[in-house]
mmCIF file of N, CA and C in Angstrom:
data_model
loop_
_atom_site.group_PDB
_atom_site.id
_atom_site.type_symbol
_atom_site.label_atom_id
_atom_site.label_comp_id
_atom_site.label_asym_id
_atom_site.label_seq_id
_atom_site.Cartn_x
_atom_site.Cartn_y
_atom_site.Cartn_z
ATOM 1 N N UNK A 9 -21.816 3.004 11.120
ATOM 2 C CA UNK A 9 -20.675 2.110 11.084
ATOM 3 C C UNK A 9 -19.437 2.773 11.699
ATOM 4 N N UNK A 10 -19.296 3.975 11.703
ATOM 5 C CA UNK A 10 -18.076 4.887 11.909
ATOM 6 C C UNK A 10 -17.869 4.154 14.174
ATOM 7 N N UNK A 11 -18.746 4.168 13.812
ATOM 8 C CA UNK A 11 -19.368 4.122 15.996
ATOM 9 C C UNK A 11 -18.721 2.567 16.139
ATOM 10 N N UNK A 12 -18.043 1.761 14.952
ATOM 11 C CA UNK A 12 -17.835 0.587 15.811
ATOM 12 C C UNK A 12 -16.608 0.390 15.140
ATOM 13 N N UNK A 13 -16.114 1.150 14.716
ATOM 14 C CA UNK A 13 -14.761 1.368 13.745
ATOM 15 C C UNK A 13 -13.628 1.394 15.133
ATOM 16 N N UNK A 14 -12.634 1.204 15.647
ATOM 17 C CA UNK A 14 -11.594 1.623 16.473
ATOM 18 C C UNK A 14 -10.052 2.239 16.301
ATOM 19 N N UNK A 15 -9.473 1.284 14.964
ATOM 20 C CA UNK A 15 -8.334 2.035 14.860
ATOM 21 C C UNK A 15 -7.066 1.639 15.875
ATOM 22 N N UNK A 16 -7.644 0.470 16.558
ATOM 23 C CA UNK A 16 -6.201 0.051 17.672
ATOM 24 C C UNK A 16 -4.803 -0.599 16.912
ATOM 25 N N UNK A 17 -3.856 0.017 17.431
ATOM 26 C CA UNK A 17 -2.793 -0.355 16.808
ATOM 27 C C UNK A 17 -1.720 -0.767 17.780
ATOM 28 N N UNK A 18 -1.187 -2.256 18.144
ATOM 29 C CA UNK A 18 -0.444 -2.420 19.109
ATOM 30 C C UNK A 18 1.001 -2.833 18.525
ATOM 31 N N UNK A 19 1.855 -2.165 18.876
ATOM 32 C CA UNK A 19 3.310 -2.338 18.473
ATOM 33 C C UNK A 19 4.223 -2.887 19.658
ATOM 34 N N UNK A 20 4.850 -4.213 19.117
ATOM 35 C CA UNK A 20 5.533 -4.706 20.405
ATOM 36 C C UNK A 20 7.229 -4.819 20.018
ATOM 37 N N UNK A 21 8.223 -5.022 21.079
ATOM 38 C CA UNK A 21 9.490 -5.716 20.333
ATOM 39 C C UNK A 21 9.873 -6.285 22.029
ATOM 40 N N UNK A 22 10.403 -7.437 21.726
ATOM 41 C CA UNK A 22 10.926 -8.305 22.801
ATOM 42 C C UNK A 22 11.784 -9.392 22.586
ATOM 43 N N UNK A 23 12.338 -8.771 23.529
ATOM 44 C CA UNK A 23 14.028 -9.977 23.305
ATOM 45 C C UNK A 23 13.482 -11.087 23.928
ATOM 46 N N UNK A 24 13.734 -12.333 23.001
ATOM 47 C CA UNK A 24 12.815 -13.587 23.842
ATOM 48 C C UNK A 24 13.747 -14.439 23.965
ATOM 49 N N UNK A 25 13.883 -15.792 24.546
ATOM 50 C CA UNK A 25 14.534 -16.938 25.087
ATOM 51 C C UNK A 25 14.534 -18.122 24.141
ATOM 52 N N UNK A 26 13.096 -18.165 23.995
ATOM 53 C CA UNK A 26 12.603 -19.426 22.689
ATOM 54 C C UNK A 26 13.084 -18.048 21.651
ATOM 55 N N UNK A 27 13.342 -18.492 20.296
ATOM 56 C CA UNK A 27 13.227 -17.827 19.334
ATOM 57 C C UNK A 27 13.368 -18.899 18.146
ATOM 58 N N UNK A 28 11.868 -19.243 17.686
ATOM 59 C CA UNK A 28 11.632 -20.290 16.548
ATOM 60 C C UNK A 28 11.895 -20.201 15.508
ATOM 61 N N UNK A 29 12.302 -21.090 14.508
ATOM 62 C CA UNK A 29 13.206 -20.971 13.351
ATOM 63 C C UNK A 29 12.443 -21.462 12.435
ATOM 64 N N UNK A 30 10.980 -22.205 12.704
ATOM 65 C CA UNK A 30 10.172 -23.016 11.926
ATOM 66 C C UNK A 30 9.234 -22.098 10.748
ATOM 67 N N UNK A 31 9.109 -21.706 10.124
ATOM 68 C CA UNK A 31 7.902 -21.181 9.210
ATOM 69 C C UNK A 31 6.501 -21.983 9.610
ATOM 70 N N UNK A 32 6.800 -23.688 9.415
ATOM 71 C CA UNK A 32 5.277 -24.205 9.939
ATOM 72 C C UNK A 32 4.612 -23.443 11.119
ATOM 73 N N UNK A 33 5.639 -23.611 11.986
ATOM 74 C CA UNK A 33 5.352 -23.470 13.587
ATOM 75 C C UNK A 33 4.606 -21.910 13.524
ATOM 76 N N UNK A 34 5.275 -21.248 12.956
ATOM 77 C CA UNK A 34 4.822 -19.634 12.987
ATOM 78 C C UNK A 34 3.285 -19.403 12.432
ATOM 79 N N UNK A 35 2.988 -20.442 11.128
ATOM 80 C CA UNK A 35 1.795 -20.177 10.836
ATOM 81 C C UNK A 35 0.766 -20.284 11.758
ATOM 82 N N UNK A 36 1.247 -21.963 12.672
ATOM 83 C CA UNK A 36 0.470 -21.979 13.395
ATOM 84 C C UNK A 36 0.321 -21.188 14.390
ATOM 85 N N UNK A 37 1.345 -20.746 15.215
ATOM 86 C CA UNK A 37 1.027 -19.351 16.195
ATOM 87 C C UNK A 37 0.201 -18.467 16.108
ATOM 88 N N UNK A 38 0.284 -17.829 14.681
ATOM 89 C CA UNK A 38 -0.433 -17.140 13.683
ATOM 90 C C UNK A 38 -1.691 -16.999 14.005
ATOM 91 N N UNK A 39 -2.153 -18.740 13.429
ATOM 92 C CA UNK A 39 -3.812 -19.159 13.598
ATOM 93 C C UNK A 39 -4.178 -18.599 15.385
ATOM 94 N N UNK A 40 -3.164 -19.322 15.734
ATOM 95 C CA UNK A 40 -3.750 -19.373 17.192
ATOM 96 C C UNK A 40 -3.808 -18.141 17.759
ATOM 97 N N UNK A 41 -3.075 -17.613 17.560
ATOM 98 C CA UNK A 41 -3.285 -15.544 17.945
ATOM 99 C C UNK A 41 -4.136 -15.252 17.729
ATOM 100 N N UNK A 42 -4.722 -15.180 16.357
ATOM 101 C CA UNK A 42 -5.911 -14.713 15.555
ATOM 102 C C UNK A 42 -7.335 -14.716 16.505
ATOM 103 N N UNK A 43 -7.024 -16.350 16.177
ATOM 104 C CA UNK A 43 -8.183 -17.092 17.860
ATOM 105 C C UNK A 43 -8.341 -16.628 19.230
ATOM 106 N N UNK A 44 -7.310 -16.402 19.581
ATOM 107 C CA UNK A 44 -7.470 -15.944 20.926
ATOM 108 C C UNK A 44 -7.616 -14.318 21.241
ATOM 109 N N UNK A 45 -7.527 -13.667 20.123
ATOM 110 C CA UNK A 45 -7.922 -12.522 20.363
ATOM 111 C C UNK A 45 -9.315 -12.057 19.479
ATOM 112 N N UNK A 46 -9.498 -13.346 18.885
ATOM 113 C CA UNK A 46 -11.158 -13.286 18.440
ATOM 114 C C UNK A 46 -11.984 -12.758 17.604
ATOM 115 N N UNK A 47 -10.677 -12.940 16.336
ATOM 116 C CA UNK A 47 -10.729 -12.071 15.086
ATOM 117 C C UNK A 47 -10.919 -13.201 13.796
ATOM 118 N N UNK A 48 -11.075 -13.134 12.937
ATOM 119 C CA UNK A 48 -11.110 -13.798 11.841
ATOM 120 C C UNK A 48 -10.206 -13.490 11.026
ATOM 121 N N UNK A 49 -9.618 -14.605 10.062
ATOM 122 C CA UNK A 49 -8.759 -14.353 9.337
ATOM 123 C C UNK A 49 -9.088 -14.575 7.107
ATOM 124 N N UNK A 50 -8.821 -13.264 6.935
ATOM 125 C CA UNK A 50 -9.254 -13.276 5.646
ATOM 126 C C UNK A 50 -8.056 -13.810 4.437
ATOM 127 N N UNK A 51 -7.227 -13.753 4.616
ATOM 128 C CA UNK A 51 -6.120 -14.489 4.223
ATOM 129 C C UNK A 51 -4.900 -14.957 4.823
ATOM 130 N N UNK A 52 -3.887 -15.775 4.404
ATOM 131 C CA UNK A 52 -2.814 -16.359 5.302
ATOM 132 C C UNK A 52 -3.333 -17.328 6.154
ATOM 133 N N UNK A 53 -2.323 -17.297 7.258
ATOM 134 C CA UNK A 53 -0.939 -16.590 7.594
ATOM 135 C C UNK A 53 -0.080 -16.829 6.342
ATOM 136 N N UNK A 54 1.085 -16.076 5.832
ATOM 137 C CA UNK A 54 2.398 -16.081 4.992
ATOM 138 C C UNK A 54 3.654 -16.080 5.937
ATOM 139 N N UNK A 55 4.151 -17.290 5.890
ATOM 140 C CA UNK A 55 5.272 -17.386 6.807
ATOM 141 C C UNK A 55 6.641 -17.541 5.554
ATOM 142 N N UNK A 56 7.856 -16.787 6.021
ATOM 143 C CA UNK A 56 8.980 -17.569 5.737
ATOM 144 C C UNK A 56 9.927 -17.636 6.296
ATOM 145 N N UNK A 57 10.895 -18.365 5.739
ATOM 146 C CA UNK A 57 12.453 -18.145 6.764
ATOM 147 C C UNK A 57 13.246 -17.050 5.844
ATOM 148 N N UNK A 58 13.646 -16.414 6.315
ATOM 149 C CA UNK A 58 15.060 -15.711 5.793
ATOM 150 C C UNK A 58 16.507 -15.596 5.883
ATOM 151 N N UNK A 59 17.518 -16.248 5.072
ATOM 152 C CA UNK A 59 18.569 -16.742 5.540
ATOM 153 C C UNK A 59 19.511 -15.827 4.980
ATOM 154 N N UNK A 60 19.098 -14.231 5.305
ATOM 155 C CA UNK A 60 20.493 -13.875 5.165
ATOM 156 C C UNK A 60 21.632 -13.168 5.373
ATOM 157 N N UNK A 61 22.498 -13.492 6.182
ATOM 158 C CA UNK A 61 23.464 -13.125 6.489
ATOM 159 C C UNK A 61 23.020 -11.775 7.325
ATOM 160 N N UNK A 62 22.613 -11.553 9.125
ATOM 161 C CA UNK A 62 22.655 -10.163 9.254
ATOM 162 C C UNK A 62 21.570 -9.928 9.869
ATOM 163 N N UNK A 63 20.471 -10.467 8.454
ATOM 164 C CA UNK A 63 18.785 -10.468 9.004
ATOM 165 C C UNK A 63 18.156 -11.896 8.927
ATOM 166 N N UNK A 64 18.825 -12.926 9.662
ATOM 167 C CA UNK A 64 18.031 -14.282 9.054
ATOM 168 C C UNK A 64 16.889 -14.463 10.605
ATOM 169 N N UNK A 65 16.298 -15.076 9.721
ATOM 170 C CA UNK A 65 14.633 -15.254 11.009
ATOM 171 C C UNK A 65 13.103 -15.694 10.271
ATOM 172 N N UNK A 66 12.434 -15.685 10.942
ATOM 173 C CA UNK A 66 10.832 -15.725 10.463
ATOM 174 C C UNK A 66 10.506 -14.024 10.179
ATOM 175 N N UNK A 67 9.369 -14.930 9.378
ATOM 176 C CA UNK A 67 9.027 -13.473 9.466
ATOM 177 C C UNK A 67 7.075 -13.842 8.589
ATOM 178 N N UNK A 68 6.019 -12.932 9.209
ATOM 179 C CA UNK A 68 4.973 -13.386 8.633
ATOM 180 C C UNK A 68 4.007 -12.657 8.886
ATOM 181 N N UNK A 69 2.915 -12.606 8.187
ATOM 182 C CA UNK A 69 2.067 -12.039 8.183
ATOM 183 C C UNK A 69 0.596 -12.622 7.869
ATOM 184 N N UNK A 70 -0.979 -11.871 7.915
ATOM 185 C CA UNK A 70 -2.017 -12.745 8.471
ATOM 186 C C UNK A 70 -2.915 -11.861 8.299
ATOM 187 N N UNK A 71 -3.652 -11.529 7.184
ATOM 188 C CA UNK A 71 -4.935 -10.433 6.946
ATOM 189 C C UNK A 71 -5.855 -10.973 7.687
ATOM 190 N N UNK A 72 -6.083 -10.118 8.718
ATOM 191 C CA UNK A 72 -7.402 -10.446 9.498
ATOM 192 C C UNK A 72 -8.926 -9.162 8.443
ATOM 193 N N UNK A 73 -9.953 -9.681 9.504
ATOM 194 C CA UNK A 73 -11.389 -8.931 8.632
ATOM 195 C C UNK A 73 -10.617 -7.502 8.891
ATOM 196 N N UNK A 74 -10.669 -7.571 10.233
ATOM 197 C CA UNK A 74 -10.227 -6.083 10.367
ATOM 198 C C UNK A 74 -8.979 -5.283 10.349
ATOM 199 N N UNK A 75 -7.971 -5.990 9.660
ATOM 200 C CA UNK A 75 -6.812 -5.103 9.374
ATOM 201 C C UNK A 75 -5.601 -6.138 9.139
ATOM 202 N N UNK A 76 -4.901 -6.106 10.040
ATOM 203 C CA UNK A 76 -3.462 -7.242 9.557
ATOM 204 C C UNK A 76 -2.431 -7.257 11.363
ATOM 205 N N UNK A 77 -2.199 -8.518 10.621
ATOM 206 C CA UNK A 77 -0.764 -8.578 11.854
ATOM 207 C C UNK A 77 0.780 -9.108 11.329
ATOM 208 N N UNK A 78 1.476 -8.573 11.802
ATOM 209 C CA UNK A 78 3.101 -9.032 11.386
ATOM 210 C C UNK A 78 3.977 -9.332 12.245
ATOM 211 N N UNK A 79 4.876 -10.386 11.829
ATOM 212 C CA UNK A 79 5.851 -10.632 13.037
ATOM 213 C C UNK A 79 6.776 -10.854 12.414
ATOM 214 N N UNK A 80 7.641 -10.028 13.120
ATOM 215 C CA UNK A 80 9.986 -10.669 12.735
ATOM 216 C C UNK A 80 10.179 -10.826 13.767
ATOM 217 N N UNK A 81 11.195 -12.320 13.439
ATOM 218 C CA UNK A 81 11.655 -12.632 14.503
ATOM 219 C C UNK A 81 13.524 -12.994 14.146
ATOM 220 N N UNK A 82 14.115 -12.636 14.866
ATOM 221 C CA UNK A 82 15.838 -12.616 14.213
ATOM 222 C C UNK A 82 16.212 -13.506 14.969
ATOM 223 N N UNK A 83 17.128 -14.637 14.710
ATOM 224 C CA UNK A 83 17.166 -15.624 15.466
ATOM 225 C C UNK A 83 18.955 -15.955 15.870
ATOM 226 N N UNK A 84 19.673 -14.751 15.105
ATOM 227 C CA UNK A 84 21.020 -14.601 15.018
ATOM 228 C C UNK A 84 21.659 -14.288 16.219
ATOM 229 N N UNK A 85 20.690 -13.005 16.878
ATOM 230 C CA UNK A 85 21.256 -12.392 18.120
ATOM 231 C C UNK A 85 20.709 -13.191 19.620
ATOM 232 N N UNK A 86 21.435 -13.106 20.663
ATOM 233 C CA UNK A 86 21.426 -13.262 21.873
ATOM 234 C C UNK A 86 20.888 -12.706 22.892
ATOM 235 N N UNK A 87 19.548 -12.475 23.470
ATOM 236 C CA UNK A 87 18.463 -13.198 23.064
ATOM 237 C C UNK A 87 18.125 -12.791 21.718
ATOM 238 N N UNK A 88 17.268 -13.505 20.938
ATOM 239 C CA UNK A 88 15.839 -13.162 20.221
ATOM 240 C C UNK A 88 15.447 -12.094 20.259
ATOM 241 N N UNK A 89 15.256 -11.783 18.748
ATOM 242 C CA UNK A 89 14.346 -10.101 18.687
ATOM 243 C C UNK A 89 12.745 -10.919 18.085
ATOM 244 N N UNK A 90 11.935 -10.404 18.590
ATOM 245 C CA UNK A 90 11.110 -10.343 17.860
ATOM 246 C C UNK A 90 9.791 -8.913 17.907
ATOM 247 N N UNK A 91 10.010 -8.421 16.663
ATOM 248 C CA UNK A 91 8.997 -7.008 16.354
ATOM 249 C C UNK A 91 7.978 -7.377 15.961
ATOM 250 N N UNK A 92 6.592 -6.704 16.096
ATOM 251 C CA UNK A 92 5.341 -7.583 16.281
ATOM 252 C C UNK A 92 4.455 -6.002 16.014
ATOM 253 N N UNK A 93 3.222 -6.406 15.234
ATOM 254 C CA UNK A 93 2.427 -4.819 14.598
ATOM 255 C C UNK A 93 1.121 -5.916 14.829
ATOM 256 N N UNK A 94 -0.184 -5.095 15.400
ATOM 257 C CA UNK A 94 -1.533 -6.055 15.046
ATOM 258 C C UNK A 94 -2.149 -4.660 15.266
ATOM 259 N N UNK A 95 -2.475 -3.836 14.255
ATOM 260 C CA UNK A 95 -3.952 -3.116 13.809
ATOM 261 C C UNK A 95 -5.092 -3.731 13.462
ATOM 262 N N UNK A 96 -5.944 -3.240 14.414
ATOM 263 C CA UNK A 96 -7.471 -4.142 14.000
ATOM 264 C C UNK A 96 -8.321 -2.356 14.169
ATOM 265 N N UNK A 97 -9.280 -2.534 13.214
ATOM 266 C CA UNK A 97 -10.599 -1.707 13.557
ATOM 267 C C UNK A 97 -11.337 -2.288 14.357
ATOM 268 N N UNK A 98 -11.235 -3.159 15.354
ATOM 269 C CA UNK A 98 -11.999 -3.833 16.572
ATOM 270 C C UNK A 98 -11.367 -3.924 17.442
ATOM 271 N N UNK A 99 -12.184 -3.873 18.828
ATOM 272 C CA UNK A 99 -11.351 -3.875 20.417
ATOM 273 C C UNK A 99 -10.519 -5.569 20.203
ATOM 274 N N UNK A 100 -9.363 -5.183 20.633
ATOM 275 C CA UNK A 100 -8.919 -6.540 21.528
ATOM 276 C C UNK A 100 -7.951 -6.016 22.648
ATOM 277 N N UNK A 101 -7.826 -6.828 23.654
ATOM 278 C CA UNK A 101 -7.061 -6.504 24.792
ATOM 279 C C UNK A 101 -6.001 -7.509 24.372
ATOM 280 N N UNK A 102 -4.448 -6.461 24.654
ATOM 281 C CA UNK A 102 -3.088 -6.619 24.411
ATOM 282 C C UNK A 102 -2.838 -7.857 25.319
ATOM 283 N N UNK A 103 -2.883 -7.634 26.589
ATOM 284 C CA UNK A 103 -2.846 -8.662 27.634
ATOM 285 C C UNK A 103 -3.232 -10.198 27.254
ATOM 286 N N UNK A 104 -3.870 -10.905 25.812
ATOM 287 C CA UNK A 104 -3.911 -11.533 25.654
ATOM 288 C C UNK A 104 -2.954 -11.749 24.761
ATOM 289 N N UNK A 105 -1.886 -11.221 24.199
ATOM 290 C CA UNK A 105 -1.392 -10.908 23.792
ATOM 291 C C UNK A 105 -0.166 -11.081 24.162
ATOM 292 N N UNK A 106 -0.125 -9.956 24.758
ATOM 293 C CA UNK A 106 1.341 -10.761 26.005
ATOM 294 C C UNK A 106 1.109 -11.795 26.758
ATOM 295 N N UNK A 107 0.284 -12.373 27.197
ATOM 296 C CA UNK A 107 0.213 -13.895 28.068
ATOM 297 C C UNK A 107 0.494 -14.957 26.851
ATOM 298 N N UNK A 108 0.459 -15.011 25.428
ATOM 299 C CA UNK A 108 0.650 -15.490 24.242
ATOM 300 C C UNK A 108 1.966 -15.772 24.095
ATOM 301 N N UNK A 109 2.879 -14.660 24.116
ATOM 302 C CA UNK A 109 3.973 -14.684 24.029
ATOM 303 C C UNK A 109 5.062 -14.835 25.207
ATOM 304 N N UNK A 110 4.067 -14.809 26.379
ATOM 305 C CA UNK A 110 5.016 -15.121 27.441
ATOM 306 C C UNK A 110 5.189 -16.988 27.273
ATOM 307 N N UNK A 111 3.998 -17.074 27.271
ATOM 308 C CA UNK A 111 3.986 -18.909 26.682
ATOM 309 C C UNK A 111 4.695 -19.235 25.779
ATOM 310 N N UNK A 112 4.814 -18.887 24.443
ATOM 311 C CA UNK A 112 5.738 -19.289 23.503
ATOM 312 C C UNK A 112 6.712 -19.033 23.274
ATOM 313 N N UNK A 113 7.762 -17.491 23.703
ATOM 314 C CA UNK A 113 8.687 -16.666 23.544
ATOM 315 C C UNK A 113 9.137 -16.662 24.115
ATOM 316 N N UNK A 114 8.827 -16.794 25.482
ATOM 317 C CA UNK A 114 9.414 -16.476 26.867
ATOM 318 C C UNK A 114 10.575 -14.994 27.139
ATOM 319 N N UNK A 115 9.563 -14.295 26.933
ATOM 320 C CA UNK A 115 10.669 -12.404 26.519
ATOM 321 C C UNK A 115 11.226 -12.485 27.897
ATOM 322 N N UNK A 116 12.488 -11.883 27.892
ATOM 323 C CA UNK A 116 13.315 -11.186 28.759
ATOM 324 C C UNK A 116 13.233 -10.011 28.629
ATOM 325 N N UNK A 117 12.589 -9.205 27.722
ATOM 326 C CA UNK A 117 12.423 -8.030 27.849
ATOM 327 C C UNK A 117 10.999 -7.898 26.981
ATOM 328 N N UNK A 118 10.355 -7.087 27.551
ATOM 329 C CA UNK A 118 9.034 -6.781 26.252
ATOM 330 C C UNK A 118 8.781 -5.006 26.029
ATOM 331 N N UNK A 119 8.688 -4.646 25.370
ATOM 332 C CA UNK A 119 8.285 -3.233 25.115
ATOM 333 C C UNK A 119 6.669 -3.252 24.630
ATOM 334 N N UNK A 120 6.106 -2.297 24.824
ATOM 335 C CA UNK A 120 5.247 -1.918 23.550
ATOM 336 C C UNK A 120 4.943 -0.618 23.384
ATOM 337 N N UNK A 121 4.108 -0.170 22.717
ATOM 338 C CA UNK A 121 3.455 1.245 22.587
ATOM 339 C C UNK A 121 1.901 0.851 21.749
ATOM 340 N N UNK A 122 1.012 1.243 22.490
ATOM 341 C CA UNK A 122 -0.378 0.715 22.226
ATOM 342 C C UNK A 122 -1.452 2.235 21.585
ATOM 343 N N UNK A 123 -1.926 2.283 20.427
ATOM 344 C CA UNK A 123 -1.577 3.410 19.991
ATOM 345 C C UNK A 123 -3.720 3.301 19.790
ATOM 346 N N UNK A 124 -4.294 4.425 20.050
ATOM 347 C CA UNK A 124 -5.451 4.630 19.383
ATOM 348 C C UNK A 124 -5.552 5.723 17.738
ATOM 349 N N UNK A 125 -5.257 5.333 16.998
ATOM 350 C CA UNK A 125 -5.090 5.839 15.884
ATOM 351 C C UNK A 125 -6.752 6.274 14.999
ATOM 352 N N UNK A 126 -7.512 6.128 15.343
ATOM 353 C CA UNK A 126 -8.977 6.599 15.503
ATOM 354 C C UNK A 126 -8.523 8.513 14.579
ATOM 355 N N UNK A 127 -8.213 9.253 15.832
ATOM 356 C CA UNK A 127 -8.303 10.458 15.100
ATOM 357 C C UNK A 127 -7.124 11.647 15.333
ATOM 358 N N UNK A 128 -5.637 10.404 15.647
ATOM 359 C CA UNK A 128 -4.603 10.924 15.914
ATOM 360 C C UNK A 128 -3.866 10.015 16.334
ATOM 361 N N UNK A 129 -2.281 10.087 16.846
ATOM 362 C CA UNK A 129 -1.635 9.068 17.520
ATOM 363 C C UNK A 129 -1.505 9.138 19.077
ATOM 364 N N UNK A 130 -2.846 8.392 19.735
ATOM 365 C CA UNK A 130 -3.115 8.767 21.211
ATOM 366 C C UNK A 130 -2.198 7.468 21.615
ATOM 367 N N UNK A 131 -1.600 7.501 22.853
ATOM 368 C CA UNK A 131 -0.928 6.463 23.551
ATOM 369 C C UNK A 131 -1.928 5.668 24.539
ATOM 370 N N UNK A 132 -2.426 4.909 24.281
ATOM 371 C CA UNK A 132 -3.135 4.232 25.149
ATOM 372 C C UNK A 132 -2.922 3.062 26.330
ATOM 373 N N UNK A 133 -3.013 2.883 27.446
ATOM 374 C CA UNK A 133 -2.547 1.962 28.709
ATOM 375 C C UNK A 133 -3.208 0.598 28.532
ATOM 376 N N UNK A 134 -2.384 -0.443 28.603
ATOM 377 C CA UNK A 134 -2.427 -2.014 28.092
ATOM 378 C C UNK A 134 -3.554 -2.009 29.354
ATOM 379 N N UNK A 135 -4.789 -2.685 29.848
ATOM 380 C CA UNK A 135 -5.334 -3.038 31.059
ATOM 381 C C UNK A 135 -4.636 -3.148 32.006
ATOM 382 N N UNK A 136 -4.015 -4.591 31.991
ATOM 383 C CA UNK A 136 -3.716 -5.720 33.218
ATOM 384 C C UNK A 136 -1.781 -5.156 33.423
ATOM 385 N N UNK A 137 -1.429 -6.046 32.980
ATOM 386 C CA UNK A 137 0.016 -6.222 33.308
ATOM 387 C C UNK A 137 0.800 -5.267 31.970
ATOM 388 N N UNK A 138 1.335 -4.123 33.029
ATOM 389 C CA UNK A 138 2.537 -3.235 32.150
ATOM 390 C C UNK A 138 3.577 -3.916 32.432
ATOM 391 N N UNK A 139 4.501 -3.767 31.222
ATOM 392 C CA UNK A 139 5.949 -4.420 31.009
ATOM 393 C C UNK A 139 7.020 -3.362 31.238
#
């Protein structure tokens, strides 16, 4: 079992254009992430709004089989922040990932750091399109 274990950990933050205020809307993103990167989900999504003063935004989370994903999104500042964590013990490619959020978010800026956490903190290269 150890041989199909991975340990990928992708950390994003991007100032976006859209920046959604809905809790519904987020769950559903949620689902649909989950899906398209071809994971199952063991509990959630948990969405809420947070209204306060400084830090107001979404914010949510989504136990997949193999680990979890989280998203804040601050909806105060000019653009949109949104910070974004998806550890899975299974391959998925980021690039679906960012084509996700280029659709819904529309970032003006995207960062990430894509981490193999297996048997240390290795920096690993997204495939397709670097930001």
């Amino acid at each position: 079992m150890a041989d199909i274990i991975k340990h990928k950990h992708l950390i994003i933050r991007a100032e976006t254009r859209k920046t959604p205020t809905d809790p519904k809307w987020l769950h559903s993103w949620l689902v649909k992430l989950v899906q398209k990167i071809k994971m199952d989900i063991c509990q959630g999504p948990i969405t809420a709004y947070v209204n306060m003063p400084g830090n107001k935004g979404l914010t949510g989370v989504v136990i997949i089989e193999t680990s979890h994903i989280a998203v804040h999104i601050w909806d105060e500042v000019n653009p949109g922040l949104l910070q974004m964590d998806v550890y899975s013990c299974a391959e998925f490619d980021p690039q679906t990932i960012f084509d996700l959020l280029d659709e819904e978010f529309e970032p003006v800026k995207l960062e990430y750091k894509f981490l193999d956490r297996e048997k240390s903190l290795t920096t690993i290269e997204a495939k397709n399109k670097i930001r």
